[in-house]
Coordinates of C-alpha atoms in Angstrom, one line a residue:
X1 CA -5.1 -1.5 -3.7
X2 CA -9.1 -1.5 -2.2
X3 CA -7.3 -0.6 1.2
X4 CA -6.9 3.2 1.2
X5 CA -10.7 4.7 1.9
X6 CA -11.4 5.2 5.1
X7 CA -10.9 8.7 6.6
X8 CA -12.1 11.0 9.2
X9 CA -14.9 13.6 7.8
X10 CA -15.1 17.0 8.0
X11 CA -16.0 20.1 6.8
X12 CA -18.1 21.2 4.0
X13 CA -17.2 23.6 1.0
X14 CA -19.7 25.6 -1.0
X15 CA -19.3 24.9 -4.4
X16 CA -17.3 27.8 -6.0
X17 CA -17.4 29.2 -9.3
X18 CA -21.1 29.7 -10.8
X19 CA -22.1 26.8 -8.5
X20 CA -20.5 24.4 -10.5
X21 CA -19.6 20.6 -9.0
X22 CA -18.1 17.5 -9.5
X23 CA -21.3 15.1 -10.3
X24 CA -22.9 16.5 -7.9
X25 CA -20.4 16.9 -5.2
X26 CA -18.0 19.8 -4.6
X27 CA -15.5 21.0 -7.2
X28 CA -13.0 20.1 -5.1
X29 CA -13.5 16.4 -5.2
X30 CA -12.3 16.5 -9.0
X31 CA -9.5 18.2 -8.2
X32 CA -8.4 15.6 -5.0
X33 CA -10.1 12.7 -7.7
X34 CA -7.4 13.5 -10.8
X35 CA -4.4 14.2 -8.1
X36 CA -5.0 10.7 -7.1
X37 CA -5.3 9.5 -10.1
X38 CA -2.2 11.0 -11.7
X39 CA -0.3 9.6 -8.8
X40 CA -1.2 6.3 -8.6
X41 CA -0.8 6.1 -12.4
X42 CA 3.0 7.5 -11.6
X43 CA 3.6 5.2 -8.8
X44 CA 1.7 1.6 -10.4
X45 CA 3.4 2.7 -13.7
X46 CA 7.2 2.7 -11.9
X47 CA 6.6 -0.5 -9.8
X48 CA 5.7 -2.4 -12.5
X49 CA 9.1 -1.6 -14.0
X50 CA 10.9 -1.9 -11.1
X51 CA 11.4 -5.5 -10.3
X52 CA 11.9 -6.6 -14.6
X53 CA 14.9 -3.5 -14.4
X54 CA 16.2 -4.6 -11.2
X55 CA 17.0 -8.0 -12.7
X56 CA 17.4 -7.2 -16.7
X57 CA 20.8 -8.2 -17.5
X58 CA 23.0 -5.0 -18.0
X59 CA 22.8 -6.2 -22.0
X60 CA 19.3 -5.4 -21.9
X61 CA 20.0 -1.6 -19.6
X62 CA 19.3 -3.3 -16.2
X63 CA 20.6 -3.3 -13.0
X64 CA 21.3 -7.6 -13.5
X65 CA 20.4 -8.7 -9.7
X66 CA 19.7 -11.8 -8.9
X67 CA 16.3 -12.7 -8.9
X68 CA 15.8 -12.7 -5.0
X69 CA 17.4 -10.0 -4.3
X70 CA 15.3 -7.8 -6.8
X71 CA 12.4 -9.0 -5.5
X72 CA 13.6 -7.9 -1.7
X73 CA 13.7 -4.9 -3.2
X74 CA 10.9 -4.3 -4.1
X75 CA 8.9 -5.9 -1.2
X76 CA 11.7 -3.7 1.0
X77 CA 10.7 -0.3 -0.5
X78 CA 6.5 -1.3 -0.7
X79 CA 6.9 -1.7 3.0
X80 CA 8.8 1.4 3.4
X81 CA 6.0 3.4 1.3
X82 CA 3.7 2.4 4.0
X83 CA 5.8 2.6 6.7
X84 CA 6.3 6.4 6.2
X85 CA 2.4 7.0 6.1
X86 CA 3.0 7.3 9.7
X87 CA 5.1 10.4 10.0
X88 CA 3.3 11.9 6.8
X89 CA 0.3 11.8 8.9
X90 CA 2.3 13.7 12.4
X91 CA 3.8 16.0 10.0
X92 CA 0.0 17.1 8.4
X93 CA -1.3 17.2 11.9
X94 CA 1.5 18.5 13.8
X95 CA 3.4 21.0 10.5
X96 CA 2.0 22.0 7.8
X97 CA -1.7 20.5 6.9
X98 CA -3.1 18.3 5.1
X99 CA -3.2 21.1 2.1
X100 CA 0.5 21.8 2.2
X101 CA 1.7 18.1 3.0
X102 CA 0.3 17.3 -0.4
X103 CA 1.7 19.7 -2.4
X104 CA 4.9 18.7 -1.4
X105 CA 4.7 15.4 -1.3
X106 CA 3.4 15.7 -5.1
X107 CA 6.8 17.7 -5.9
X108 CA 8.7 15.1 -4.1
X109 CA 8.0 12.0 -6.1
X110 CA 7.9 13.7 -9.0
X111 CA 11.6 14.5 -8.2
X112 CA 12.0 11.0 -7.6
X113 CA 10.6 9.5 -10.9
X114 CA 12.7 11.4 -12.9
X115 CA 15.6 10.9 -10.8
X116 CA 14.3 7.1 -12.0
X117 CA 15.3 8.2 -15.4
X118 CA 18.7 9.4 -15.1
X119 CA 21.1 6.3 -16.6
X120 CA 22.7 6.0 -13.3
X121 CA 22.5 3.2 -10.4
X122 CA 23.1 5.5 -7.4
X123 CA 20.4 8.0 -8.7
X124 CA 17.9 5.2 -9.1
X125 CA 18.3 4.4 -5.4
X126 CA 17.9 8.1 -3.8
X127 CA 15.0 8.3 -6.4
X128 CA 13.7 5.6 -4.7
X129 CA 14.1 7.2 -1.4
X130 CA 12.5 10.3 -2.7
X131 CA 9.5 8.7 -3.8
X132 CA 9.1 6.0 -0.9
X133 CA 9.1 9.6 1.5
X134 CA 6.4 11.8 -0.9
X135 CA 4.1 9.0 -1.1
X136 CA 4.3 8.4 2.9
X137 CA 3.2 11.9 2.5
X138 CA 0.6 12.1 0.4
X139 CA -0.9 8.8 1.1
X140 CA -1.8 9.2 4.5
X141 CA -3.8 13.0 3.7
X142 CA -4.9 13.0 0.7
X143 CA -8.0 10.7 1.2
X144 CA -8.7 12.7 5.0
X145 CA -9.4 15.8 2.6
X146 CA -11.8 13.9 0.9
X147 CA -13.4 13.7 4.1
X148 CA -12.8 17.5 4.9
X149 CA -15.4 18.2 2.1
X150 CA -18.4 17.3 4.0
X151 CA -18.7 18.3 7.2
X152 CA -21.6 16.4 8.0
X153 CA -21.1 12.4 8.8
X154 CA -24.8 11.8 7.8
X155 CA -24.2 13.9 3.9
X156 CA -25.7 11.0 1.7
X157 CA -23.1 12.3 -0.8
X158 CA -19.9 11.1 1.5
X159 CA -19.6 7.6 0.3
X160 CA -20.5 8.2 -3.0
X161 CA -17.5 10.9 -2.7
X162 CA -15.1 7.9 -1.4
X163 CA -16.5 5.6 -4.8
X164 CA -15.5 8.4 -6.8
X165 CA -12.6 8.9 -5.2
X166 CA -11.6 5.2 -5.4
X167 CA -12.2 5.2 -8.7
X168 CA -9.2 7.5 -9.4
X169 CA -7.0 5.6 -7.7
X170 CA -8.1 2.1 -9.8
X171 CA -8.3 4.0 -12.8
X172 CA -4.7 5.4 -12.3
X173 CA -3.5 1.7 -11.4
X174 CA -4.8 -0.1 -14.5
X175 CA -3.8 2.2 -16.9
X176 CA -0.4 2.5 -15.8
X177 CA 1.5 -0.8 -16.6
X178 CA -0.1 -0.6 -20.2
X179 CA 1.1 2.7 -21.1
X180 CA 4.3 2.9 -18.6
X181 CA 5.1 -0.8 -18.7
X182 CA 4.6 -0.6 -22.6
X183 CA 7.3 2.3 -23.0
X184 CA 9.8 1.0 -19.7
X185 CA 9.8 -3.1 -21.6
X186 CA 9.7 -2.4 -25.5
X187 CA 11.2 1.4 -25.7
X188 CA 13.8 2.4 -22.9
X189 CA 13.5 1.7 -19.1
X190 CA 14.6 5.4 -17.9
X191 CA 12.0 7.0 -20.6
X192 CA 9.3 4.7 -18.7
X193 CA 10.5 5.9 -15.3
X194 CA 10.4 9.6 -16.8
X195 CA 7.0 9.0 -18.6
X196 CA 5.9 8.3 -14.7
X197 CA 7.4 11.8 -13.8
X198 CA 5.7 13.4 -16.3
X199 CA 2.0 11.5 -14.7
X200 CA 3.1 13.0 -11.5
X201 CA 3.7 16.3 -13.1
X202 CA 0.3 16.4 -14.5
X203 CA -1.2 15.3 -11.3
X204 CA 0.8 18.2 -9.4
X205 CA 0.2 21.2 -11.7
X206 CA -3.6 20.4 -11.6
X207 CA -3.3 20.1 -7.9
X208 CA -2.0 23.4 -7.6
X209 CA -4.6 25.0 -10.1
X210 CA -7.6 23.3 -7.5
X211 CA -6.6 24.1 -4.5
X212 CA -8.7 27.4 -3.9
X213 CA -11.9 24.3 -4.6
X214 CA -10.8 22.2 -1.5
X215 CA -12.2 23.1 1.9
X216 CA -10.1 25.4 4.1
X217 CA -9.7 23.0 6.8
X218 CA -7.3 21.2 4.6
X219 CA -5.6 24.0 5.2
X220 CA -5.6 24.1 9.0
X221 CA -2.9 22.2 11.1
X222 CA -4.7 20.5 13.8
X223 CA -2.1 20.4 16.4
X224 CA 0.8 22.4 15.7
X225 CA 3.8 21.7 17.1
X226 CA 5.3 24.5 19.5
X227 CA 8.8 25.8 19.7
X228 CA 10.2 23.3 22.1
X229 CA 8.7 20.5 21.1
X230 CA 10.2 21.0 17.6
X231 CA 13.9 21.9 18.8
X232 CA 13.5 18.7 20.8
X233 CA 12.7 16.6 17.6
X234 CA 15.3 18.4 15.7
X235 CA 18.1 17.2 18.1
X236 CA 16.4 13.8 17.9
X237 CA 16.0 13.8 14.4
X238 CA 20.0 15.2 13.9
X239 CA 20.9 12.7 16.2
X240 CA 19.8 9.5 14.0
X241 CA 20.6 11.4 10.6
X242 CA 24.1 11.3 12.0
X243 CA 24.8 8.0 13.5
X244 CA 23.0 6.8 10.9
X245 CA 25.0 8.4 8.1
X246 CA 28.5 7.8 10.3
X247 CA 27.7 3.7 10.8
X248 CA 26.7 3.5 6.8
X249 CA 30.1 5.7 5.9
X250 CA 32.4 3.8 7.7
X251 CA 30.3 0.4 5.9
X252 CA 31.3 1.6 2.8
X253 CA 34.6 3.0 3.3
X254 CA 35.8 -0.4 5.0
X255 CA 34.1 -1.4 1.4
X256 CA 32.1 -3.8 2.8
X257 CA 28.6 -2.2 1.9
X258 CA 26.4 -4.5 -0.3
X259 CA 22.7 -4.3 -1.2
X260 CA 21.7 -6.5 2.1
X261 CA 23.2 -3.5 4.6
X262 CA 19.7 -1.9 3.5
X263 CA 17.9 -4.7 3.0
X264 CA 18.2 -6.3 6.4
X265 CA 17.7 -3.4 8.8
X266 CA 14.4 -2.4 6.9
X267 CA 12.7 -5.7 7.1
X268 CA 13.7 -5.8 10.6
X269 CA 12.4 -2.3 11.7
X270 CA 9.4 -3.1 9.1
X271 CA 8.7 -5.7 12.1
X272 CA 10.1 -4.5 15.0
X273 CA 7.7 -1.4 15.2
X274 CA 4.1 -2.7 15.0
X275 CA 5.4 -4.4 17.8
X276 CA 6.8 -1.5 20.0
X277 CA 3.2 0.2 19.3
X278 CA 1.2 -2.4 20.3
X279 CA 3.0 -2.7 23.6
X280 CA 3.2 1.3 24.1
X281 CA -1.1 1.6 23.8
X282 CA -1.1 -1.5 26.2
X283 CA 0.9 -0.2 28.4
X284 CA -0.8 3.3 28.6
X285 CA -2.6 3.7 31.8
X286 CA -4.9 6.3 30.0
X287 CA -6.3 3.8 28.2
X288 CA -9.6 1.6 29.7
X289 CA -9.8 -2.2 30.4
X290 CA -11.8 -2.0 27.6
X291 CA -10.4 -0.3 25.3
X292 CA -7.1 -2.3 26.6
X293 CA -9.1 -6.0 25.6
X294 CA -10.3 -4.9 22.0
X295 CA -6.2 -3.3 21.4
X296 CA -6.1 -7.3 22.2
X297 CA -8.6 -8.6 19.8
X298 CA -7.3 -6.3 17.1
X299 CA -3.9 -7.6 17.0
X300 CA -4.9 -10.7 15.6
X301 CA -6.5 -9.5 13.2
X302 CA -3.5 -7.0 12.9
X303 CA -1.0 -10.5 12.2
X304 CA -3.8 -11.8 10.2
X305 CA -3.7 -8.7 7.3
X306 CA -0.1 -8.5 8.0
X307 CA 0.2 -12.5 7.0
X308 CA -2.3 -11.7 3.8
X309 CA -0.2 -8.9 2.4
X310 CA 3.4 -11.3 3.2
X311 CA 1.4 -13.0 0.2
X312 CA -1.1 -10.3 -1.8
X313 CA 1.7 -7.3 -2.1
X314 CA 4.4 -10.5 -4.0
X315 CA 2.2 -9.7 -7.1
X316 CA 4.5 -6.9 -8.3
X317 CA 7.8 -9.2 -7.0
X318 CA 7.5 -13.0 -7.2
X319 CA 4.6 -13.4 -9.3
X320 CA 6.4 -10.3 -12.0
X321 CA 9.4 -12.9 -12.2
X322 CA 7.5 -15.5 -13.1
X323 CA 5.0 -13.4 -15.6
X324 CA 8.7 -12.4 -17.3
X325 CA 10.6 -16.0 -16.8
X326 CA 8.1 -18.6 -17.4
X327 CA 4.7 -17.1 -18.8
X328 CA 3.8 -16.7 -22.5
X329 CA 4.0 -13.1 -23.4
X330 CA 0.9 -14.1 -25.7
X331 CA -2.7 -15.1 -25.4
X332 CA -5.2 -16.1 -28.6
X333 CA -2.4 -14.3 -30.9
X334 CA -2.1 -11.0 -29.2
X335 CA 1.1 -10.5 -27.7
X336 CA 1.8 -8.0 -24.6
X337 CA 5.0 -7.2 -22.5
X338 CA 5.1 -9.0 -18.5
X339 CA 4.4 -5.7 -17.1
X340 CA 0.8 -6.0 -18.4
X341 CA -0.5 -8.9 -15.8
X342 CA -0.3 -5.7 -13.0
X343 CA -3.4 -4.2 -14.6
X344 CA -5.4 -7.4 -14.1
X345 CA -5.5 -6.4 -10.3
X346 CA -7.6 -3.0 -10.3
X347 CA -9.4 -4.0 -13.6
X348 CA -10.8 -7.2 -11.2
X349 CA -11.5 -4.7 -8.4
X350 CA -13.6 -2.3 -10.7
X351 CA -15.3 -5.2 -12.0
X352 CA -16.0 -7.3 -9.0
X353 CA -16.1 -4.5 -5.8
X354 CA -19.8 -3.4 -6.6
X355 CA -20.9 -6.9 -6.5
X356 CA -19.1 -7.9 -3.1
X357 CA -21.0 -4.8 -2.1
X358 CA -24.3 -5.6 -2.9
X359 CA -23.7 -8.7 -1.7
X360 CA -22.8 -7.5 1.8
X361 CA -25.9 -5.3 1.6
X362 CA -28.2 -8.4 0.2
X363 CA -27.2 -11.2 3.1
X364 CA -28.5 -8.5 5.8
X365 CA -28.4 -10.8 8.9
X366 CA -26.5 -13.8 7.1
X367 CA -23.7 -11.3 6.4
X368 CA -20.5 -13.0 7.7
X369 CA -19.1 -11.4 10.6
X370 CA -15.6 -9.8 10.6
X371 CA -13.4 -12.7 11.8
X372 CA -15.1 -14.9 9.3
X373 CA -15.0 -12.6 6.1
X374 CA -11.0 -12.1 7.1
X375 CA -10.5 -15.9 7.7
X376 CA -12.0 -16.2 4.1
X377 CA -9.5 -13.5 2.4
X378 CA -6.4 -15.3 4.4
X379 CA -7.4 -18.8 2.9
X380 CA -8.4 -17.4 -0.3
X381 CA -4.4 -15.7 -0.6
X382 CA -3.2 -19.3 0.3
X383 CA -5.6 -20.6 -2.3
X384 CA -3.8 -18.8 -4.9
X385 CA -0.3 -20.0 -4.2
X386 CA -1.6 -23.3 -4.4
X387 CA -2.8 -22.6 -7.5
X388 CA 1.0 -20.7 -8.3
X389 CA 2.8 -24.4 -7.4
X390 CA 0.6 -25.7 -10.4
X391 CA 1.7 -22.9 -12.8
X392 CA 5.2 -23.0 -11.6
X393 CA 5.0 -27.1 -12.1
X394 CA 3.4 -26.4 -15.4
X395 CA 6.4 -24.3 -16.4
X396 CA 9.1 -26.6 -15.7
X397 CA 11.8 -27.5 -18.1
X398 CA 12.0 -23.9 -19.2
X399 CA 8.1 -24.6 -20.7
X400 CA 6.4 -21.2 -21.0
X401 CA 3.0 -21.6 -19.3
X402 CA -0.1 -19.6 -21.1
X403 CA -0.9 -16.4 -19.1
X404 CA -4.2 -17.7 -18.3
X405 CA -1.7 -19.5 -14.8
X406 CA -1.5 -15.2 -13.9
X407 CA -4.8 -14.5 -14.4
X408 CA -6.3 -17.5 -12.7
X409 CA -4.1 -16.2 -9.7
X410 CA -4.5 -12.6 -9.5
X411 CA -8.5 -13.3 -9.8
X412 CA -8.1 -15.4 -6.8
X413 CA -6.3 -12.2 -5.1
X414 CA -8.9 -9.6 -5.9
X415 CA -11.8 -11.7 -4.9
X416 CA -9.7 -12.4 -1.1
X417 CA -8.6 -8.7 -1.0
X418 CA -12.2 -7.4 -1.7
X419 CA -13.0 -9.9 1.8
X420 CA -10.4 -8.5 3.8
X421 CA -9.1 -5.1 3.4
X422 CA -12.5 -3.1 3.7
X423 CA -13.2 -4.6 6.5
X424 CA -10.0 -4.2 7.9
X425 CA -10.5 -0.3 7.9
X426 CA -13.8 -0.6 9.0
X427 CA -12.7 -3.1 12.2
X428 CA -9.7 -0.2 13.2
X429 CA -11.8 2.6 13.5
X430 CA -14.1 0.4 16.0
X431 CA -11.7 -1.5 17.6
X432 CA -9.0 2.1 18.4
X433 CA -8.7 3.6 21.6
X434 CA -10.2 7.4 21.8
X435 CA -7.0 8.1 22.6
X436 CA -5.4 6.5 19.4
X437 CA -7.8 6.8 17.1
X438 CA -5.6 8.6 14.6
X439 CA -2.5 6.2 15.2
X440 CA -4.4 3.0 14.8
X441 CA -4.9 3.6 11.4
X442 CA -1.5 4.0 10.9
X443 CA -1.2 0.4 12.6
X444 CA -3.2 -1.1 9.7
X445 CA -1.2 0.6 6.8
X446 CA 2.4 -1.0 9.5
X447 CA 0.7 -4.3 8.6
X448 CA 1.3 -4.0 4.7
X449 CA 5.0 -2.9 6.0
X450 CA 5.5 -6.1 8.2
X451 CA 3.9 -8.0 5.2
X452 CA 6.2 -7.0 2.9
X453 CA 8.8 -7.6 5.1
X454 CA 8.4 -10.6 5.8
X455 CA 8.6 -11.5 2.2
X456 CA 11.8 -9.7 1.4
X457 CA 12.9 -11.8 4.5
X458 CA 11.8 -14.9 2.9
X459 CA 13.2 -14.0 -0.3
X460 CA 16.9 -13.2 1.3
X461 CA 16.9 -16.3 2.6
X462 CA 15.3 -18.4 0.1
X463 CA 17.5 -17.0 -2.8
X464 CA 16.0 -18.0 -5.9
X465 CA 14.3 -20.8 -4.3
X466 CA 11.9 -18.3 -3.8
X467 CA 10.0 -19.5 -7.1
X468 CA 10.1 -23.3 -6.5
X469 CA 6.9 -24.8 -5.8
X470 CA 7.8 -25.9 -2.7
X471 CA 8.2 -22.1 -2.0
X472 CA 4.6 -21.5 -3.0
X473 CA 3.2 -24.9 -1.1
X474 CA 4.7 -23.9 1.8
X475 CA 3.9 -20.1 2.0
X476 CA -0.2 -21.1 0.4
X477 CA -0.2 -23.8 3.2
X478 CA 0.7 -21.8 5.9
X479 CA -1.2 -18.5 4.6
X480 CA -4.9 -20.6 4.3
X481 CA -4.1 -22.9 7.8
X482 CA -3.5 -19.4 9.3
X483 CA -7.5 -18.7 7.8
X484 CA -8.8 -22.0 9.0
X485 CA -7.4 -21.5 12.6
X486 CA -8.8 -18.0 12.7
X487 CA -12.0 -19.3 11.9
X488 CA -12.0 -22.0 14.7
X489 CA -11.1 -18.9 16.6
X490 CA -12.9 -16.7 16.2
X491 CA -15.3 -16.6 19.5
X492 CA -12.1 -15.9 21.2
X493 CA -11.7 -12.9 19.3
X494 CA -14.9 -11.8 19.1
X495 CA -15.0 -12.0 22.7
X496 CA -12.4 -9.9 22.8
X497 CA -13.8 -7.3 21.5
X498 CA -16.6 -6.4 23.8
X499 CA -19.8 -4.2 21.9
X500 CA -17.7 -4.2 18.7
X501 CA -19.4 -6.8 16.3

């Protein structure tokens, strides 16, 4: 996904060993670069799996749920990915570092994916858990020690560092539903899942090998926690664990436990906090009338990326159904498994991003403002389930529609993602009081979460209706309205937010 980039800089390393570097950056960069790679190609490789095994029929080695209900899944555990890129930040800043944090977060989900691959349900779930918590981890540090390689803010090389950087993480995406997908659909699901342990493996071991190349204020913890802070989260923390683990026991004993006792509570909370942070830094009396009115103007943009990703991050869900259900699995002869279409995403974004930027760069004075380039991305996302009723009227009558429907789509996608999610870092870091500079960004990364669940929501209720067109006209409609009032808006906003343009 083009969101993850923007971090805080910091310091420089010399380059080590003979002077060597990384295309002319620090060794360390390769090391963060292949990490990132490795792990993205772990993680893209099991989500495209995850949604075709949730609902194989047992026959075929799945778990056979219903259509809906695999899909809450999986919008359920995306949103609980980027929920936890909160805490993984506090625990960096506040534990161990940014070095540490890592490491075990790459040890984590590497536990998890081959938990993925043992032939049993309840092991699929905690490996679930395991990796929804390492890549909370590792997502919200490893790109800040990118930044910890330059020191300066001005160092030409920093956004090239980013590009390369980026790279990794589109190389790692596109290459895993061919090679993962490939094994999970035509070999054996849990060797696909383990093939994505072994990714994570690689990605690990060279982690480990690179460290001594990374700066040593990865290795630093900013703001470490003192004694009585931490036995005062410990109690906290024993507190929940407990009632937590007491409220589910008795659930199950009573044997009343189903899927939705997860399900529900998570796409709840997935909403519920954005909303107790917003109202925690406007209620801070620390914070200026200022800083108070542009917390304001950011939370409609905050809805806005929150209502694109409700409809972007159902590419691995809804639109995986329909890839498996109703799409030809071949195009001018050459046949592919489903799991293929989730390369089409980061192949579009290598291909297209360098344009958008130049473009940016080329307009100058004419380049559209922030509110407008995010209206465009939200109608845009509607545009493309407009274009998903067609296919999905195309494909009635059990008629297998030619994959061209998918690609069509997840064109669309890129080319509205590419508007809005730069952008959308870019606008945090402005718009963030000093104070919460560093939680703000978590705040964008909470708007994937209430996206996501706010499609699982949809999909509970829906049921399988979830794929009927008027599922996709009403979710496009809303989606590209929601563009076309922020647009009309957008003065009101921009007022908003005072010296930030």
């Amino acid at each position: 996904m083009a969101s993850s980039l923007t971090k805080d800089a910091a310091q420089q390393v010399t380059p080590v060993s003979g002077g060597k570097t990384f295309f002319g950056h620090p060794r360390g960069l390769a090391t963060l670069f292949m990490t990132e790679m490795w792990e993205r190609f772990s993680f893209y490789g099991m989500r495209a799996l995850l949604v075709l095994y949730l609902v194989a029929p047992t026959a075929q080695g799945g778990l056979a749920f219903k259509a809906a209900t695999g899909a809450a899944i999986y919008s359920v555990y995306n949103a609980t990915v980027y929920l936890l890129a909160m805490p993984g930040g506090w625990i960096a800043d506040r534990l161990w570092g940014p070095r540490k944090t890592v490491a075990v977060a790459g040890a984590i989900i590497m536990t998890g994916h081959f938990l993925l691959a043992v032939p049993f349900e309840a092991s699929f779930f905690v490996g679930l858990v395991f990796i929804a918590v390492g890549s909370g981890l590792l997502k919200a540090n490893i790109s800040t020690m990118v930044g910890h390689l330059y020191p300066d803010r001005n160092d030409s090389r920093r956004d090239g560092a980013f590009t390369i950087f980026y790279m990794g993480i589109n190389l790692g995406a596109f290459a895993a539903p061919l090679v993962i997908g490939t094994v999970g659909q035509k070999v054996n699901w849990h060797l696909g899942f383990a093939l994505a342990g072994v990714g994570m493996a690689l990605g690990l071991a060279q982690y480990l090998l690179g460290t001594r190349h990374l700066a040593p204020k990865s290795n630093e913890v900013p703001t470490p926690l003192g004694a009585a802070e931490r036995a005062k989260l410990m109690k906290k923390a024993m507190f929940w664990l407990v009632l937590a683990v007491a409220f589910y026991g008795v659930v199950t004993a009573t044997g009343h436990f189903t899927i939705n006792w997860a399900l529900w509570p998570l796409s709840l909370a997935g909403l519920a906090l954005p909303a107790y942070y917003f109202v925690k830094i406007r209620r801070d009396r620390d914070i200026t009338a200022d800083e108070k009115s542009k917390v304001t103007g950011y939370i409609w943009f905050f809805i806005a990326a929150a209502v694109f990703w409700m409809i972007y991050d159902q590419s691995g869900s809804t639109l995986t159904v329909f890839a498996q259900n109703n799409t030809a699995g071949t195009l001018w002869g050459f046949g592919f498994p489903s799991s293929w279409f989730q390369s089409l995403n980061p192949l579009y974004i290598m291909a297209l991003a360098p344009f958008v930027a130049m473009l940016w760069v080329k307009l100058k004075d004419r380049n559209p403002s922030t509110t407008v380039k995010f209206a465009y991305g939200l109608i845009g996302i509607g545009l493309s389930f407009g274009v998903m009723m067609l296919a999905q009227a195309a494909a009635s009558g059990d008629t297998k529609v030619t994959p061209l429907w998918l690609a069509v789509v997840y064109l669309i996608q890129t080319v509205a993602e590419l508007s809005l999610s730069p952008v959308g870092l870019s606008v945090t870091t402005k718009l963030a009081p000093e104070k919460y500079a560093g939680q703000m960004m978590g705040l964008w990364f909470l708007a994937v979460t209430a996206g996501d669940c706010t499609a699982a929501i949809i999909q509970l209720v829906a049921g399988n209706a979830f794929l009927s067109e008027a599922s996709f006209a009403i979710q496009g409609a809303v989606v590209a309205l929601a563009g076309i009032a922020f647009l009309f808006y957008r003065k009101r906003v921009i007022s908003l937010m005072g010296d930030v343009h």
